[in-house]
Amino acid sequence: MISNSIAGAIMGLLTVTSAVSFGALIFSGELEPYMPFGIGLLLFSSVIISAVISALSSYPAIVATIAEVTVPIFGLIARQIVTAMPDASVEQKLMTVVATLAINSLVTGIIFLGLGWFKLGSFVRFIPYPVVGGFLAGIGALLLVAAFQTVSGLDLEPFSLAAFFQTNAVLQWLPGALFAVAMFVLPQRITHVLVYPGIIAGTVALFYAALAVTGTSIADATERGWLLGNVPSDGLYRFVSFAAIQQADWNVIIQQIPTLAALWLVSAIALLLHCNGVELVASRDLDLNQELKAAGIASLLAGLGGGVGGFASAGENALSHQLGARGRLVGWIVAALCLAMLLGGASLLSFFPKFILIGMPLLITIEFFNEWLYEAWFKFARADYAIILLIVIVTVTVGFLQAIGVGLVAAIVLFVISYSRLTVIRRISNGAYHHSNVLWTSDELETLEAQGNQAYIVELQGLIFFGTANKLLNQVRDRIHDEQLPPVCYVILDFRMVRDLDASAVLSFAKLKQVATQKQIHLVYTHLSTQAKRRLEQGECLEEADPFCHLFADLDRGLEWYEGKVLQQYHPLCEDQGLTPEAALAAHLKADFSDPKQVDRLMSCLEVCHLAEGEYLFHQGDPFDGLYFVASGQVSVVLNFSDEQNKRIRTYTIGNTIGEMGLYRRTARMASVVADKPSTLYFLSAETFERIETSDPMLASNIHRFIVALLAERLQHRENELSHLLESV
Ligand SMILES: Nc1ncnc2c1ncn2[C@@H]1O[C@@H]2COP(=O)(O)O[C@H]2[C@H]1O
């Protein structure tokens, strides 16, 4: 309770000081006669922001005030409005500014509420950090300009260094600058809770002591513009009547829309960034969407009264947390102090030294520059830092809107550069150890391993666009032209893990096709999505008639095709040299049975079974009824998934058994078996096998040994593949 009250009182003092200096900053120049009204408007806004956000925030001890990032833009808008209405009365100009601020608050409120409502709070995480830093540093620069423009008699356009160093001007800005430096430096060295109010009270006391020493009267000081002075006693804030607001020039307001739109974007980003900062300070998560809604309601209510919106700032919450703020009382005290100032502080404000009006915005400039120009130098990569600098320079030299444009372009370029750095190559392998699921014989495997370098297998991932596609193209080209390695004849590109193939990537694939055609290299595309396939077809990278371009449903099928090609060339299948399937199977079994004499006995127990291409031998889940031996053709074991997709897990050719799992485990079929080509199989029924086991134990034992050896070989084969794949990750 006590620490909350102290924190509330100190934060209240700071909020009042900021509201006064921000009001003076926005309502300066030609609008200066209405500065007290402007200050009142910002004090009123502070009351609403503080009360509403304290009531609704997901973090009870929150301290929320006018968003400092918006202040220099409001100043800019006020100046633009004044310049755009040369013939209007000051009252008309004022009402146009007030109407613009109110409209801005209402729209900001709706945007915040909408973002919160649709739970879009996390979108801030997509904006590159250097761009955000650039905006904030740019805002710091604008504040700096605006702070000096508040000093009466100082005109920055055209900028004159001499005017800047005239005695009266120096007497105005130097104390402000010293005040800002003290507010920045001292709290870093002194951690006492009273350091901020101490500096404010101390400098004000020093100021009055200096007046006393030099014998300057209050009237004199007011005359010289050192004091705010001239605050009407009928209160600072009055509701703007409907009649008064009708004086606003709507054409001029409409001209401000581009600047306002940029402000909406910046405000949303700033709010979410500050909330992230508050999360760090308070060591707890904030509900970003709730914070957006709270700030949205505050902005709407403030806008209804002609005021401006705001939200919690990380810096103020860090201070308030340090002061011991832990409950909603802090926010209520801040709101109450602002209200008291609004209702009864007019006479007090007359004695408010003007240097604080420069000092407060200057403090924010120092803080932003420190974080985004000084510390950022050590934190960011050079390219990122250059973007921050670029945004600041464009803000100061050209304008805020242009800086936002440059920032967004920079963001896109940054994104492209950083995304291009990510590789889309998930894994590169060759045909020596990366095989299809076809279970080739040991001889065939030997050939595939010996010729493995012919295949360059690239498994792709992520988003393929011109940046990443070009990198891929270069890598494949390097391999093709590498004369130290055996020549590549097949480039196999697998797209299973590719999220999208952008139209901008097509050019790189067209170039790849050119290289491949020149060198007579086969390009094999596998697992292409319909969209990616269409893009490549549109770019003429995939043509059906092209003998060097091939398309397969998945990598497994693509590899099988490549292996078939290699085996055809280097391992002419002695397709059982005119033997019947039965004789070929018998020959195979004889080579593998421990006692070849048993094979003829086995063959006499088997029933022949023919399968047409695409015909199923059995389906996953069917009951077990016996074991099959493949005698010719090729059959695949496929797993059926719930979404009606099939995955081939193995393909068997001559000499292999199918259905041994059912035999040993007496379970239903673990997978389906389908013929890839017309095939002949020999069936050993469960009953016949049982009969053999009792009547001919010798034959039964030979069959068991044969199956165990086969299973061991398959296991060994899988392990080899696995270890190679793990090595290549
Ligand atoms: N993971 C696998 N690898 C190789 N072959 C398998 C695999 N799963 C099942 N099979 C074969 O496919 C057959 C399906 O019927 P079974 O379960 O009786 O016996 C099975 C094995 O012969």
Coordinates of N, CA and C and ligand atoms in Angstrom, one line a residue, residues 618 624 637 649-650 652 657-663 668-671 673 714 718, ligand 1:
F618 N -3.2 -59.4 -51.0 CA -4.1 -59.3 -49.8 C -4.1 -57.9 -49.3
F624 N -4.4 -64.1 -41.6 CA -3.2 -64.8 -42.1 C -3.7 -66.2 -42.6
V637 N 5.0 -53.9 -50.7 CA 4.2 -53.9 -49.4 C 3.8 -52.5 -49.2
I649 N 6.4 -49.5 -48.3 CA 7.5 -49.7 -47.4 C 8.6 -50.6 -47.9
R650 N 8.2 -51.5 -48.8 CA 9.2 -52.4 -49.4 C 8.7 -52.9 -50.7
Y652 N 9.5 -56.2 -53.3 CA 10.3 -57.5 -53.4 C 10.3 -58.0 -54.8
T657 N 10.3 -63.7 -49.6 CA 9.0 -64.2 -49.0 C 8.1 -63.1 -48.6
I658 N 6.8 -63.3 -48.6 CA 5.9 -62.3 -48.2 C 4.9 -63.0 -47.2
G659 N 4.7 -62.4 -46.1 CA 3.7 -63.0 -45.1 C 4.3 -63.7 -44.0
E660 N 5.6 -63.6 -43.8 CA 6.3 -64.3 -42.8 C 5.9 -63.8 -41.4
M661 N 5.5 -62.5 -41.3 CA 5.1 -61.9 -40.0 C 3.9 -62.6 -39.5
G662 N 3.0 -62.9 -40.4 CA 1.7 -63.6 -40.0 C 2.1 -65.0 -39.5
L663 N 3.1 -65.6 -40.2 CA 3.4 -67.0 -39.9 C 4.0 -67.1 -38.5
A668 N -3.1 -60.8 -37.9 CA -3.6 -60.4 -39.2 C -2.5 -59.7 -40.0
R669 N -2.8 -59.5 -41.3 CA -1.7 -59.0 -42.2 C -1.4 -57.5 -41.8
M670 N -0.1 -57.3 -41.6 CA 0.4 -56.0 -41.1 C 0.3 -54.9 -42.2
A671 N 0.3 -55.3 -43.5 CA 0.3 -54.4 -44.6 C -0.4 -55.0 -45.8
V673 N -0.3 -56.0 -49.9 CA 0.7 -56.4 -50.9 C 0.0 -56.3 -52.3
R714 N 17.5 -58.3 -44.4 CA 16.7 -57.1 -44.5 C 17.0 -56.1 -43.4
R718 N 18.5 -52.3 -43.7 CA 17.9 -51.1 -43.2 C 18.9 -50.3 -42.3
Ligands
LIG1 N1 8.1 -52.9 -42.4 C1 8.1 -53.9 -43.2 N2 9.2 -54.1 -44.0 C2 9.2 -55.1 -44.9 N3 8.2 -56.0 -45.1 C3 7.1 -55.8 -44.3 C4 7.0 -54.8 -43.4 N4 5.8 -54.9 -42.8 C5 5.2 -55.9 -43.4 N5 6.0 -56.5 -44.3 C6 5.7 -57.7 -45.2 O1 4.3 -57.5 -45.6 C7 3.6 -58.6 -45.1 C8 2.1 -58.3 -44.8 O2 1.6 -59.4 -44.3 P1 2.2 -60.1 -43.0 O3 2.0 -59.2 -41.9 O4 1.8 -61.5 -42.8 O5 3.8 -60.1 -43.4 C9 4.3 -58.9 -43.9 C10 5.7 -58.9 -44.3 O6 6.0 -60.0 -45.2

